[in-house]
Tab-separated table of C-alpha atoms in Angstrom:
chain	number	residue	atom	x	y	z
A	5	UNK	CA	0.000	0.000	0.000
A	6	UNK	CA	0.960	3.659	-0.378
A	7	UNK	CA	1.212	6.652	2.238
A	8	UNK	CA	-2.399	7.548	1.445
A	9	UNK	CA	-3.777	3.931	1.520
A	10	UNK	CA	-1.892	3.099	4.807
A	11	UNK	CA	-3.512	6.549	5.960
A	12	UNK	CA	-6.972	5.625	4.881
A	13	UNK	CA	-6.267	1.846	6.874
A	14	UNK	CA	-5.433	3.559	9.594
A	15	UNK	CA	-8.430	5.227	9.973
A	16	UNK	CA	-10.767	2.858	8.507
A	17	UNK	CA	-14.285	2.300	10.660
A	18	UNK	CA	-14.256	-1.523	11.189
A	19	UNK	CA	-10.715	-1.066	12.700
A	20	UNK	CA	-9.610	-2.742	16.528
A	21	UNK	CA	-9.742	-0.178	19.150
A	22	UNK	CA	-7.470	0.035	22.061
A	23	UNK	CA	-10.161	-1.730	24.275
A	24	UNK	CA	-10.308	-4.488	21.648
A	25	UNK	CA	-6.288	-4.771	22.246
A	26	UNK	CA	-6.273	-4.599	25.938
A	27	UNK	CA	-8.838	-7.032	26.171
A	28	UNK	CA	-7.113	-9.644	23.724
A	29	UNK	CA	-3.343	-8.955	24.756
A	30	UNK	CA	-4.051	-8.673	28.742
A	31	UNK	CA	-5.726	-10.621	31.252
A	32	UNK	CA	-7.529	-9.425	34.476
A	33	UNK	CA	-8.073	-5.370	32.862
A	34	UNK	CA	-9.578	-3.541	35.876
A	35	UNK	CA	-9.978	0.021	34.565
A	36	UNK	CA	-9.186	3.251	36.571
A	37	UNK	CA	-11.738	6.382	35.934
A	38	UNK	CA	-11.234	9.897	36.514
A	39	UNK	CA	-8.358	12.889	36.893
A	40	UNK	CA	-9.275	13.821	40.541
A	41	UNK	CA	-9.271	17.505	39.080
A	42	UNK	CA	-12.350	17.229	36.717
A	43	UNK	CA	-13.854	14.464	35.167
A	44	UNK	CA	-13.246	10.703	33.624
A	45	UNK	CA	-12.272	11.435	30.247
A	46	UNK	CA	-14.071	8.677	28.077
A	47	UNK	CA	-11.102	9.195	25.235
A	48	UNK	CA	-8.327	7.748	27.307
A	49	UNK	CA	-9.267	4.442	29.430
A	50	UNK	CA	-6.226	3.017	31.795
A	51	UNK	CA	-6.275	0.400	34.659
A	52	UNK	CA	-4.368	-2.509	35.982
A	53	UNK	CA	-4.234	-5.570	34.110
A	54	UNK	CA	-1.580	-9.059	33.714
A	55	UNK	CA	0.701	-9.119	30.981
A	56	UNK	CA	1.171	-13.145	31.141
A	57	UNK	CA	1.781	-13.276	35.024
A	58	UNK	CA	3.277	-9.189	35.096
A	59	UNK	CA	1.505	-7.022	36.733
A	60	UNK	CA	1.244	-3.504	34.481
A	61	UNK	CA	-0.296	-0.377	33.829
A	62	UNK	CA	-1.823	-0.021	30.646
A	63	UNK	CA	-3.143	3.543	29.022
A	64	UNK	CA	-5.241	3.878	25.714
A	65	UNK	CA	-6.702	5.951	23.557
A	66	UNK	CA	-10.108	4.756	22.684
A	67	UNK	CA	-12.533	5.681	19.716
A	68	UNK	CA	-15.068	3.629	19.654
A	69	UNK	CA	-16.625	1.414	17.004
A	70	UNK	CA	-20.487	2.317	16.922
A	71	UNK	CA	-21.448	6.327	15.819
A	72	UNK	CA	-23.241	6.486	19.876
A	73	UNK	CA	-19.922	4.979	20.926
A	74	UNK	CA	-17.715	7.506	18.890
A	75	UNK	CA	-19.251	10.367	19.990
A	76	UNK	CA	-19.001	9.444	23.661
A	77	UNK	CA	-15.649	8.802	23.105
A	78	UNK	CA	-14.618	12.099	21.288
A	79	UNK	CA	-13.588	10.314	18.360
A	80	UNK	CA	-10.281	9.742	20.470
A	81	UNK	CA	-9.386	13.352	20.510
A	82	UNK	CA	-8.751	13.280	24.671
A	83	UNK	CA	-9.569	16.235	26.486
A	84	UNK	CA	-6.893	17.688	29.587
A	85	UNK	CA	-8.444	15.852	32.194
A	86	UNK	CA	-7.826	12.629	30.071
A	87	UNK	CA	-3.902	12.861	29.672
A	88	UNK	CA	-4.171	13.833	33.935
A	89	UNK	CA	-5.400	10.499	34.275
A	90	UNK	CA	-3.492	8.619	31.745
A	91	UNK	CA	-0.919	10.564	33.955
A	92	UNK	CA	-2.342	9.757	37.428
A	93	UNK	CA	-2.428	5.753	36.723
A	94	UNK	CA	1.656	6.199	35.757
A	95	UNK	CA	2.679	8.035	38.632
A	96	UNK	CA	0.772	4.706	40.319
A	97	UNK	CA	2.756	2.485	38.645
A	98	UNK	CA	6.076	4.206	38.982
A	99	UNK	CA	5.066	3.720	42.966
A	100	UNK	CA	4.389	0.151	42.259
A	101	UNK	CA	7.337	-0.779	40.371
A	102	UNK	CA	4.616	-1.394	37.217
A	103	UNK	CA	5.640	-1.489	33.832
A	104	UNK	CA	3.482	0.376	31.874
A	105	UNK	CA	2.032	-0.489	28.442
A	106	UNK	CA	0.302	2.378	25.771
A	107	UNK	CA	-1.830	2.220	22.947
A	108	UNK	CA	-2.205	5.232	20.692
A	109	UNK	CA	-4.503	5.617	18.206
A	110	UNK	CA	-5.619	9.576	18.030
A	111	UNK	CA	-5.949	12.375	15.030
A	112	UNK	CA	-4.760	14.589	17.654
A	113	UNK	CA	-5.998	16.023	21.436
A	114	UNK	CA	-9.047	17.774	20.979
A	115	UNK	CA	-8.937	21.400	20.455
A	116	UNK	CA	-12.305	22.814	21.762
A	117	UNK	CA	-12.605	26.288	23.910
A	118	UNK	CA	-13.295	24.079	26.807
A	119	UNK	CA	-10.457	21.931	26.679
A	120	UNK	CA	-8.198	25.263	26.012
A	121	UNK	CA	-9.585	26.811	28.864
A	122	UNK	CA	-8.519	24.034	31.480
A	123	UNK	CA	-5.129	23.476	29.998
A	124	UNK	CA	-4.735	21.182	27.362
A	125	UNK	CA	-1.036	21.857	25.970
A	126	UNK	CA	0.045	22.367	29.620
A	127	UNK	CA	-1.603	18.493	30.171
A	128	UNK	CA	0.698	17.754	26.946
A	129	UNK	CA	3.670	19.276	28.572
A	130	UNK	CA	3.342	17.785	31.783
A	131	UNK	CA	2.844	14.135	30.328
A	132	UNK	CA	6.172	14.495	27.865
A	133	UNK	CA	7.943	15.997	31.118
A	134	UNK	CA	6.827	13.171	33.683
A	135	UNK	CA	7.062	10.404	31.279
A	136	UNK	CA	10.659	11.264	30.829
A	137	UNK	CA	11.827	10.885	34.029
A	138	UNK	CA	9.399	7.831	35.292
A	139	UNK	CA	11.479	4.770	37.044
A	140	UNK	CA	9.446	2.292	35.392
A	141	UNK	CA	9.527	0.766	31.765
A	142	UNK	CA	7.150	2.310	29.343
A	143	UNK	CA	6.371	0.438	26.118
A	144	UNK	CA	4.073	2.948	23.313
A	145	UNK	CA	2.316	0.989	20.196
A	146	UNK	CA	0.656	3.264	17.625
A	147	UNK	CA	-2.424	0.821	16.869
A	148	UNK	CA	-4.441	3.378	14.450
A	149	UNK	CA	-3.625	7.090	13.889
A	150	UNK	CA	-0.740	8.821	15.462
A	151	UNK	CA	-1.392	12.444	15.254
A	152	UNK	CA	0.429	15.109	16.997
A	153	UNK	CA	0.727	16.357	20.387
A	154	UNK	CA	-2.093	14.289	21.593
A	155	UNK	CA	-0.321	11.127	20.364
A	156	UNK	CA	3.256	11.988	21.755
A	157	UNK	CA	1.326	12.591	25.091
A	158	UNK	CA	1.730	8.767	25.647
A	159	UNK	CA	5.013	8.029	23.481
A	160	UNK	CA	7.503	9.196	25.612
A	161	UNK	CA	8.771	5.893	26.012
A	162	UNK	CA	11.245	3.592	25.949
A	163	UNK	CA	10.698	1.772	22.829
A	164	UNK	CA	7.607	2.895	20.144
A	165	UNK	CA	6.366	0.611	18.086
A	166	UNK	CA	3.807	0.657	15.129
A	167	UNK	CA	1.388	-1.306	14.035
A	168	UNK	CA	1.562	-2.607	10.250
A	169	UNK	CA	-0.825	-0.144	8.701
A	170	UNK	CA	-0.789	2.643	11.517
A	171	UNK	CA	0.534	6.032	11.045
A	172	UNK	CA	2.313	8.564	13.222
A	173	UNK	CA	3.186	11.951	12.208
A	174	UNK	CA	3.399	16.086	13.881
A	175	UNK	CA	-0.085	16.682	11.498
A	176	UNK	CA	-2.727	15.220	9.680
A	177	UNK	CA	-1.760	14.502	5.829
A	178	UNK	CA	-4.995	17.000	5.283
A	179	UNK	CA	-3.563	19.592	7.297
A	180	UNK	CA	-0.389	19.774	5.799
A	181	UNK	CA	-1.924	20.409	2.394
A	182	UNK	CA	-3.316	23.456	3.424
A	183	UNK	CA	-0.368	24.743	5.261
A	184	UNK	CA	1.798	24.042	2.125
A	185	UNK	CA	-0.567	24.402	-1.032
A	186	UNK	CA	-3.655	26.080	0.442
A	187	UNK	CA	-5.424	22.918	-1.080
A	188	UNK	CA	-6.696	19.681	1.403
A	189	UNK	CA	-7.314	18.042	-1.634
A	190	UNK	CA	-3.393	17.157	-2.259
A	191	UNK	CA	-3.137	14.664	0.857
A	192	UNK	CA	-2.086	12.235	-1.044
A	193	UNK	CA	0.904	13.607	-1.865
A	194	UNK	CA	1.018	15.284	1.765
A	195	UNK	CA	1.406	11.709	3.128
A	196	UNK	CA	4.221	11.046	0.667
A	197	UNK	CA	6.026	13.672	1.621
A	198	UNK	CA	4.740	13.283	5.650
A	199	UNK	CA	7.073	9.848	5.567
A	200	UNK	CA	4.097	8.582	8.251
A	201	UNK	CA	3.979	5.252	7.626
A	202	UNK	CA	5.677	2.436	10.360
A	203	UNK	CA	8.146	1.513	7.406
A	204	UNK	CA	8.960	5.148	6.961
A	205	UNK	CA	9.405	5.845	10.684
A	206	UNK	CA	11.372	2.446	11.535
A	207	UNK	CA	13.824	3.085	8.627
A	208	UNK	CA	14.477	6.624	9.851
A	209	UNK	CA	14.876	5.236	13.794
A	210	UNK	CA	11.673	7.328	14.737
A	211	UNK	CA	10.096	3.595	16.128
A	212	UNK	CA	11.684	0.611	17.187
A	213	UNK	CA	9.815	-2.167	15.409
A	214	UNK	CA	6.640	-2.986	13.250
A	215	UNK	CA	4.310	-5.495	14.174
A	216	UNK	CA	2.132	-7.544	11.242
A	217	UNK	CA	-1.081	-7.457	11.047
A	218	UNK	CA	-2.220	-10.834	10.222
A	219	UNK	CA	-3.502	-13.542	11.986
A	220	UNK	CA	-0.730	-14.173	14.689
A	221	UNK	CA	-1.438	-10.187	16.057
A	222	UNK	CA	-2.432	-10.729	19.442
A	223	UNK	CA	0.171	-13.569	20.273
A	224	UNK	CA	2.900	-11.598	18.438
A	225	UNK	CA	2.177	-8.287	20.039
A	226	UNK	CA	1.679	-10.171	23.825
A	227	UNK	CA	4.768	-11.932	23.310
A	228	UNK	CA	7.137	-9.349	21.800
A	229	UNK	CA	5.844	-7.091	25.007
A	230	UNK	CA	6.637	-9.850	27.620
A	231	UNK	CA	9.802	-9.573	26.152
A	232	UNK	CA	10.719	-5.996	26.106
A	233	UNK	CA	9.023	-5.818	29.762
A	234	UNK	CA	11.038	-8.569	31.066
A	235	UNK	CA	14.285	-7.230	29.284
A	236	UNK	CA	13.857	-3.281	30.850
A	237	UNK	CA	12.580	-4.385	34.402
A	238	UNK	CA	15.766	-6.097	34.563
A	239	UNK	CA	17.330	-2.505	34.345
A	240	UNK	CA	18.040	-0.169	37.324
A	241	UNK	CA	15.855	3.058	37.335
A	242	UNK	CA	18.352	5.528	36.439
A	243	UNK	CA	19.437	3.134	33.120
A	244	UNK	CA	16.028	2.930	32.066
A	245	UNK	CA	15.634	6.708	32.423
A	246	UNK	CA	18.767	7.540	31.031
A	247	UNK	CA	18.179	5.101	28.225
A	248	UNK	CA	14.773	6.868	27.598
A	249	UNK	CA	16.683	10.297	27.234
A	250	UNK	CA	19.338	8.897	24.749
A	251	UNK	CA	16.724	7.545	22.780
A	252	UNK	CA	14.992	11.174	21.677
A	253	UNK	CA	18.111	12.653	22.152
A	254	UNK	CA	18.973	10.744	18.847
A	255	UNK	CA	16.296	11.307	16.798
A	256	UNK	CA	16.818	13.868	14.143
A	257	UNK	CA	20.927	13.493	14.829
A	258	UNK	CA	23.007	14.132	11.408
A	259	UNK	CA	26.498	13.684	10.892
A	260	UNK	CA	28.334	16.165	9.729
């Protein structure tokens, strides 16, 4: 497939959700509701669940699959009080000695009056800076759409990963047509030029690895994340953290 098609996949209505994931990959999911400052953002849902016999923290961002279910959902676009939870349930784990497991699948945080007025890019900011520095292993999979600042709210991690015929990318292929030609009709060619696809991103070290989507999904994607769990717990906090730093500190590196 090309940029576009891999776009349009992405996207697509019959698509898994996070909750389709967690419930597939993870046993035991007991979810977690609420920011303690607001109100349960239905966008993001996080909670305690077993990875095999691991204990972990997992944190997703949830569309929906019916239109009723969509709309109470946002359409994934997560409001503050949803990346203060997301952020609450790490903080948890950190104290627990959890690993802690995202799934991202997002056009971007949602940019409403309402969501400006309680502090939406300083919920951003406070996730990337938190998420940075947390003593416990954190795993991000881009399962759908990864757009923006409201995806890299819950990729600060150690490793990212992508699913097959996900996409991850600073704007929406339609968005960057009209910054650049004034026209939202050329995103095709936006998502060319975008390099948003998992094979784009792996090649150029954005992402870590790409997960099929075919038939062996769920035990892949359970498997390969007892792995990289088992592999980083192993580590002492200030490794993992410092590990964590290296790894954005490389992205985007030339040499001259």
């Amino acid at each position: 497939m090309n940029a576009y098609e891999k776009v349009s996949a992405a996207r697509a209505k019959d698509r898994f959700t996070s909750l389709d994931l967690i419930n597939a990959v993870f046993k035991g999911f007991l979810e977690m509701h609420g920011d303690r400052y607001y109100a349960d953002d239905k966008a993001i849902v996080t909670g305690i669940a077993y990875l095999g016999d691991i204990p972990v923290t997992v944190v997703g961002i949830e569309k929906g699959h019916s239109v009723k279910e969509r709309t109470m959902r946002n359409f994934g676009s997560a409001h503050p009080e949803g990346y203060r939870k997301a952020l609450r349930q790490m903080k948890l784990a950190e104290k627990f000695h959890r690993p802690v497991i995202c799934f991202v699948d997002t056009s971007g945080a949602y940019c409403g009056i309402g969501p400006e007025e309680r502090g939406q890019g300083q919920a951003i900011a406070q996730n990337l800076m938190e998420m940075m520095t947390l003593k416990t292993p954190i795993i991000s999979v881009i399962i759908g759409e990864g757009g923006s600042g409201g995806a890299l709210a819950l990729a600060v991690a150690n490793e990212v990963w992508m699913l097959e015929n996900s996409i991850y990318s600073v704007i929406s292929p339609e968005g960057c047509a009209s910054i650049l030609w004034k026209d939202n009709t050329k995103a095709k060619e936006a998502s060319e030029f975008l390099k948003l696809t998992a094979e784009d991103l792996l090649s150029l070290q954005i992402i870590e690895r790409v997960i099929p989507e075919d038939k062996t999904l769920i035990d892949t994607l359970r498997s390969q994340l007892m792995m990289a769990v088992q592999t980083y717990q192993a580590l002492p906090p200030n490794e993992l953290t410092e590990r964590r730093y290296n790894r954005f500190r490389r992205i985007g590196a030339v040499d001259r």
